Amino acid sequence: MINTSALRAKPTLTGERVHLVPLGPEHTDAYFSAGLDTEVRRLTGTHRHLTYAEAREWCATRAGRTDRLDLAIIAPKDGRYLGELSIYAVAAENESAGYRIALSAIEFTGQGLGREATQLVLEYAFESIGLHRVWLYVYAFNMRAIAVYRSCGFAVEGRLRDSLLWEGRRHDALLMGVLRSGLRRT
Ligand SMILES: CC(C)(COP(=O)(O)OP(=O)(O)OC[C@H]1O[C@@H](n2cnc3c(N)ncnc32)[C@H](O)[C@@H]1OP(=O)(O)O)[C@@H](O)C(=O)NCCC(=O)NCCS
């Protein structure tokens, strides 16, 4: 069984170039603004526009959720909000969970921040929460994300054909998964 107290306790995870801190009310403005970024919306296949009230509600309720973990990605040097990630859909009996991450703007991508954040949270997921398996969905066109997930140990496990309809074109999604024994630290 997993260690549910590690899921309830919202940790701060400290890396060299990113800190992961509990997503909370203080992140509402940045979380809402990230939802407006057109390229991030395309990469994550986000059709729906979040209202400010929904963003506020989301950030305000993360600390109280005992069944998932939502962390903000913060720059250590100036505290700038860089994005957020989640361990969600936790199936305690199966010791498995889903993972998602989105840096909040394209200017933050391609600098190794997403990989470091992913490695930090996967270590916590496997070693502290005690998960055995973490899975995710990624669109087949998102080569940067796929490269990062592979480098952390994720392997492609399946293809969901025509999952996304975006501006008149259909795109496949890939199911990727990593087992505790397969985690790679670079
Ligand atoms: C996906 C995401 C978390 C990756 O984090 P990141 O900090 O941008 O990525 P990193 O800089 O750590 O690594 C990028 C890697 O992808 C590789 N890459 C970039 N573009 C690529 C491409 N077109 N084809 C293949 N590899 C590519 C880079 O070479 C680099 O690998 P390397 O360090 O081995 O050279 C981040 O870009 C992000 O949040 N993007 C916006 C939202 C999103 O796509 N979320 C994921 C939804 S599933």
CSV table of C-alpha atoms and ligand atoms in Angstrom, one decimal:
chain,number,residue,atom,x,y,z
A,1,MET,CA,0.0,0.0,0.0
A,2,ILE,CA,1.1,3.6,-0.5
A,3,ASN,CA,2.0,6.0,2.2
A,4,THR,CA,-1.1,8.3,2.1
A,5,SER,CA,0.4,10.7,4.6
A,6,ALA,CA,3.0,11.6,2.0
A,7,LEU,CA,0.2,12.5,-0.3
A,8,ARG,CA,-1.6,14.5,2.3
A,9,ALA,CA,1.5,16.4,3.4
A,10,LYS,CA,2.2,18.9,0.8
A,11,PRO,CA,6.0,18.9,0.5
A,12,THR,CA,8.5,21.5,-0.7
A,13,LEU,CA,11.0,19.8,-3.0
A,14,THR,CA,14.3,21.6,-3.6
A,15,GLY,CA,16.3,21.2,-6.8
A,16,GLU,CA,19.1,23.3,-8.2
A,17,ARG,CA,17.1,25.3,-10.7
A,18,VAL,CA,13.5,24.7,-9.5
A,19,HIS,CA,11.7,24.5,-6.2
A,20,LEU,CA,8.4,22.7,-6.0
A,21,VAL,CA,6.0,24.2,-3.4
A,22,PRO,CA,2.4,23.5,-2.5
A,23,LEU,CA,0.1,25.2,-5.0
A,24,GLY,CA,-1.9,27.7,-3.0
A,25,PRO,CA,-4.0,30.9,-3.1
A,26,GLU,CA,-0.8,33.1,-3.6
A,27,HIS,CA,-0.4,31.5,-7.0
A,28,THR,CA,-3.9,32.4,-8.3
A,29,ASP,CA,-2.8,35.3,-10.6
A,30,ALA,CA,0.1,33.4,-12.2
A,31,TYR,CA,-2.0,30.2,-12.5
A,32,PHE,CA,-4.8,32.2,-14.3
A,33,SER,CA,-2.3,34.0,-16.6
A,34,ALA,CA,-0.7,30.7,-17.6
A,35,GLY,CA,-4.1,29.5,-18.8
A,36,LEU,CA,-4.1,32.3,-21.4
A,37,ASP,CA,-0.8,31.3,-23.1
A,38,THR,CA,-1.8,30.1,-26.6
A,39,GLU,CA,1.1,27.8,-27.2
A,40,VAL,CA,0.9,26.1,-23.8
A,41,ARG,CA,-2.8,25.7,-24.5
A,42,ARG,CA,-2.0,24.0,-27.8
A,43,LEU,CA,0.6,21.7,-26.3
A,44,THR,CA,-1.7,20.6,-23.5
A,45,GLY,CA,-4.8,20.5,-25.8
A,46,THR,CA,-6.7,22.8,-23.5
A,47,HIS,CA,-9.9,23.9,-25.2
A,48,ARG,CA,-11.6,25.4,-22.2
A,49,HIS,CA,-10.8,28.9,-20.8
A,50,LEU,CA,-10.7,29.0,-17.0
A,51,THR,CA,-12.4,32.0,-15.4
A,52,TYR,CA,-10.5,33.9,-12.8
A,53,ALA,CA,-13.0,32.7,-10.2
A,54,GLU,CA,-12.3,29.0,-11.2
A,55,ALA,CA,-8.5,29.6,-11.0
A,56,ARG,CA,-8.9,31.1,-7.5
A,57,GLU,CA,-11.1,28.2,-6.4
A,58,TRP,CA,-8.6,25.7,-7.8
A,59,CYS,CA,-5.6,27.2,-6.1
A,60,ALA,CA,-7.5,27.7,-2.8
A,61,THR,CA,-8.6,24.0,-2.6
A,62,ARG,CA,-5.3,22.2,-3.5
A,63,ALA,CA,-4.0,22.1,0.1
A,64,GLY,CA,-7.1,20.3,1.3
A,65,ARG,CA,-7.0,17.6,-1.3
A,66,THR,CA,-5.7,14.4,0.3
A,67,ASP,CA,-6.0,12.3,-2.8
A,68,ARG,CA,-3.6,14.2,-5.1
A,69,LEU,CA,-0.6,16.4,-5.1
A,70,ASP,CA,-0.5,19.8,-6.9
A,71,LEU,CA,2.8,21.7,-6.7
A,72,ALA,CA,3.9,25.1,-8.1
A,73,ILE,CA,7.2,25.3,-9.9
A,74,ILE,CA,9.2,28.2,-8.6
A,75,ALA,CA,12.5,29.8,-9.5
A,76,PRO,CA,14.8,29.6,-6.5
A,77,LYS,CA,16.5,32.9,-7.1
A,78,ASP,CA,13.6,35.3,-7.3
A,79,GLY,CA,10.5,33.2,-6.4
A,80,ARG,CA,9.0,33.6,-9.9
A,81,TYR,CA,6.2,31.2,-10.8
A,82,LEU,CA,7.3,29.0,-13.6
A,83,GLY,CA,4.4,26.5,-13.9
A,84,GLU,CA,2.7,23.7,-12.0
A,85,LEU,CA,2.5,19.9,-11.9
A,86,SER,CA,0.3,17.3,-10.4
A,87,ILE,CA,0.2,13.7,-9.2
A,88,TYR,CA,-3.4,12.8,-9.6
A,89,ALA,CA,-5.8,9.9,-10.2
A,90,VAL,CA,-4.1,8.0,-7.5
A,91,ALA,CA,-5.2,4.4,-7.3
A,92,ALA,CA,-3.9,3.4,-3.8
A,93,GLU,CA,-4.7,-0.3,-4.2
A,94,ASN,CA,-2.7,-0.5,-7.4
A,95,GLU,CA,0.1,1.9,-6.2
A,96,SER,CA,-0.3,3.9,-9.5
A,97,ALA,CA,-1.1,7.5,-10.4
A,98,GLY,CA,-1.2,9.9,-13.3
A,99,TYR,CA,1.2,12.8,-13.8
A,100,ARG,CA,0.9,16.1,-15.7
A,101,ILE,CA,3.1,19.2,-15.9
A,102,ALA,CA,2.9,22.5,-17.7
A,103,LEU,CA,5.4,25.3,-17.5
A,104,SER,CA,3.5,28.5,-17.7
A,105,ALA,CA,5.0,30.1,-20.8
A,106,ILE,CA,7.1,29.0,-23.7
A,107,GLU,CA,10.0,31.3,-22.6
A,108,PHE,CA,10.6,29.0,-19.7
A,109,THR,CA,10.8,25.8,-21.8
A,110,GLY,CA,14.0,24.3,-23.2
A,111,GLN,CA,16.2,25.1,-20.2
A,112,GLY,CA,16.0,21.9,-18.3
A,113,LEU,CA,13.5,23.1,-15.8
A,114,GLY,CA,10.7,20.7,-16.8
A,115,ARG,CA,13.1,17.7,-16.6
A,116,GLU,CA,14.4,18.7,-13.1
A,117,ALA,CA,10.8,19.3,-11.8
A,118,THR,CA,9.7,15.9,-13.2
A,119,GLN,CA,12.7,14.1,-11.7
A,120,LEU,CA,12.1,15.7,-8.3
A,121,VAL,CA,8.4,14.8,-8.2
A,122,LEU,CA,8.9,11.3,-9.5
A,123,GLU,CA,11.5,10.6,-6.7
A,124,TYR,CA,8.9,11.8,-4.2
A,125,ALA,CA,6.2,9.8,-5.8
A,126,PHE,CA,8.2,6.5,-5.8
A,127,GLU,CA,10.2,6.9,-2.6
A,128,SER,CA,8.0,8.9,-0.3
A,129,ILE,CA,4.4,8.1,-1.5
A,130,GLY,CA,5.5,4.6,-2.4
A,131,LEU,CA,3.9,4.4,-5.9
A,132,HIS,CA,4.9,1.6,-8.2
A,133,ARG,CA,3.7,3.1,-11.5
A,134,VAL,CA,3.2,6.6,-12.9
A,135,TRP,CA,1.6,7.2,-16.2
A,136,LEU,CA,0.7,10.2,-18.4
A,137,TYR,CA,-0.8,11.3,-21.7
A,138,VAL,CA,1.1,13.4,-24.2
A,139,TYR,CA,0.2,14.5,-27.7
A,140,ALA,CA,2.3,12.8,-30.3
A,141,PHE,CA,3.4,16.2,-31.7
A,142,ASN,CA,4.9,17.3,-28.4
A,143,MET,CA,8.4,16.1,-29.1
A,144,ARG,CA,10.0,18.2,-26.4
A,145,ALA,CA,7.8,16.7,-23.7
A,146,ILE,CA,8.2,13.2,-25.1
A,147,ALA,CA,12.0,13.7,-25.0
A,148,VAL,CA,11.9,14.8,-21.4
A,149,TYR,CA,9.6,11.9,-20.3
A,150,ARG,CA,11.8,9.4,-22.0
A,151,SER,CA,14.9,10.8,-20.3
A,152,CYS,CA,13.2,10.3,-16.9
A,153,GLY,CA,12.4,6.6,-17.7
A,154,PHE,CA,8.9,6.8,-19.2
A,155,ALA,CA,8.2,4.4,-22.1
A,156,VAL,CA,5.4,4.6,-24.7
A,157,GLU,CA,2.8,2.1,-23.8
A,158,GLY,CA,0.0,2.9,-26.2
A,159,ARG,CA,-1.4,5.3,-28.8
A,160,LEU,CA,-4.9,6.9,-28.6
A,161,ARG,CA,-5.7,7.7,-32.1
A,162,ASP,CA,-7.3,11.1,-33.0
A,163,SER,CA,-7.7,12.0,-29.4
A,164,LEU,CA,-7.4,15.7,-30.0
A,165,LEU,CA,-9.2,17.9,-32.5
A,166,TRP,CA,-7.3,21.2,-32.6
A,167,GLU,CA,-8.1,23.9,-35.2
A,168,GLY,CA,-9.5,21.4,-37.6
A,169,ARG,CA,-6.8,18.8,-37.4
A,170,ARG,CA,-6.8,15.5,-35.4
A,171,HIS,CA,-3.8,14.4,-33.3
A,172,ASP,CA,-2.9,11.1,-31.6
A,173,ALA,CA,-2.1,11.0,-27.9
A,174,LEU,CA,0.5,8.7,-26.4
A,175,LEU,CA,0.2,6.8,-23.2
A,176,MET,CA,3.5,6.7,-21.4
A,177,GLY,CA,4.4,5.0,-18.1
A,178,VAL,CA,7.3,4.6,-15.8
A,179,LEU,CA,7.8,2.0,-13.0
A,180,ARG,CA,9.6,2.6,-9.8
A,181,SER,CA,12.5,0.4,-11.0
A,182,GLY,CA,12.7,2.4,-14.3
A,183,LEU,CA,13.2,5.9,-12.9
A,184,ARG,CA,16.2,7.6,-14.5
A,185,ARG,CA,18.1,10.4,-12.8
A,186,THR,CA,20.3,12.4,-15.1
B,1,LIG,C1,7.1,19.6,-21.5
B,1,LIG,C2,7.9,20.4,-20.6
B,1,LIG,C3,7.5,20.1,-19.1
B,1,LIG,C4,9.4,20.0,-20.8
B,1,LIG,O1,10.2,20.8,-19.9
B,1,LIG,P1,11.4,21.7,-20.5
B,1,LIG,O2,12.0,22.4,-19.3
B,1,LIG,O3,10.9,22.6,-21.6
B,1,LIG,O4,12.3,20.6,-21.2
B,1,LIG,P2,13.9,20.5,-20.9
B,1,LIG,O5,14.5,21.8,-21.3
B,1,LIG,O6,14.1,19.9,-19.6
B,1,LIG,O7,14.2,19.4,-22.0
B,1,LIG,C5,13.9,19.5,-23.3
B,1,LIG,C6,14.4,18.3,-24.1
B,1,LIG,O8,13.7,18.1,-25.2
B,1,LIG,C7,14.5,18.1,-26.4
B,1,LIG,N1,13.7,18.6,-27.5
B,1,LIG,C8,13.2,19.9,-27.6
B,1,LIG,N2,12.6,20.0,-28.8
B,1,LIG,C9,12.6,18.8,-29.3
B,1,LIG,C10,12.1,18.2,-30.6
B,1,LIG,N3,11.4,19.0,-31.4
B,1,LIG,N4,12.3,16.9,-30.8
B,1,LIG,C11,13.0,16.1,-30.0
B,1,LIG,N5,13.5,16.6,-28.8
B,1,LIG,C12,13.3,17.9,-28.5
B,1,LIG,C13,15.7,18.9,-26.0
B,1,LIG,O9,16.8,18.6,-26.8
B,1,LIG,C14,15.9,18.5,-24.5
B,1,LIG,O10,16.5,17.3,-24.4
B,1,LIG,P3,18.1,17.3,-24.0
B,1,LIG,O11,18.3,18.1,-22.8
B,1,LIG,O12,18.4,15.9,-23.8
B,1,LIG,O13,18.8,17.9,-25.2
B,1,LIG,C15,7.8,21.9,-20.9
B,1,LIG,O14,8.3,22.2,-22.1
B,1,LIG,C16,6.3,22.4,-20.8
B,1,LIG,O15,5.7,22.5,-19.8
B,1,LIG,N6,5.8,22.8,-22.0
B,1,LIG,C17,4.5,23.4,-22.1
B,1,LIG,C18,3.3,22.5,-21.7
B,1,LIG,C19,3.5,21.1,-22.1
B,1,LIG,O16,3.9,20.7,-23.2
B,1,LIG,N7,3.3,20.2,-21.1
B,1,LIG,C20,3.4,18.8,-21.3
B,1,LIG,C21,2.0,18.2,-21.7
B,1,LIG,S1,2.1,16.5,-21.8
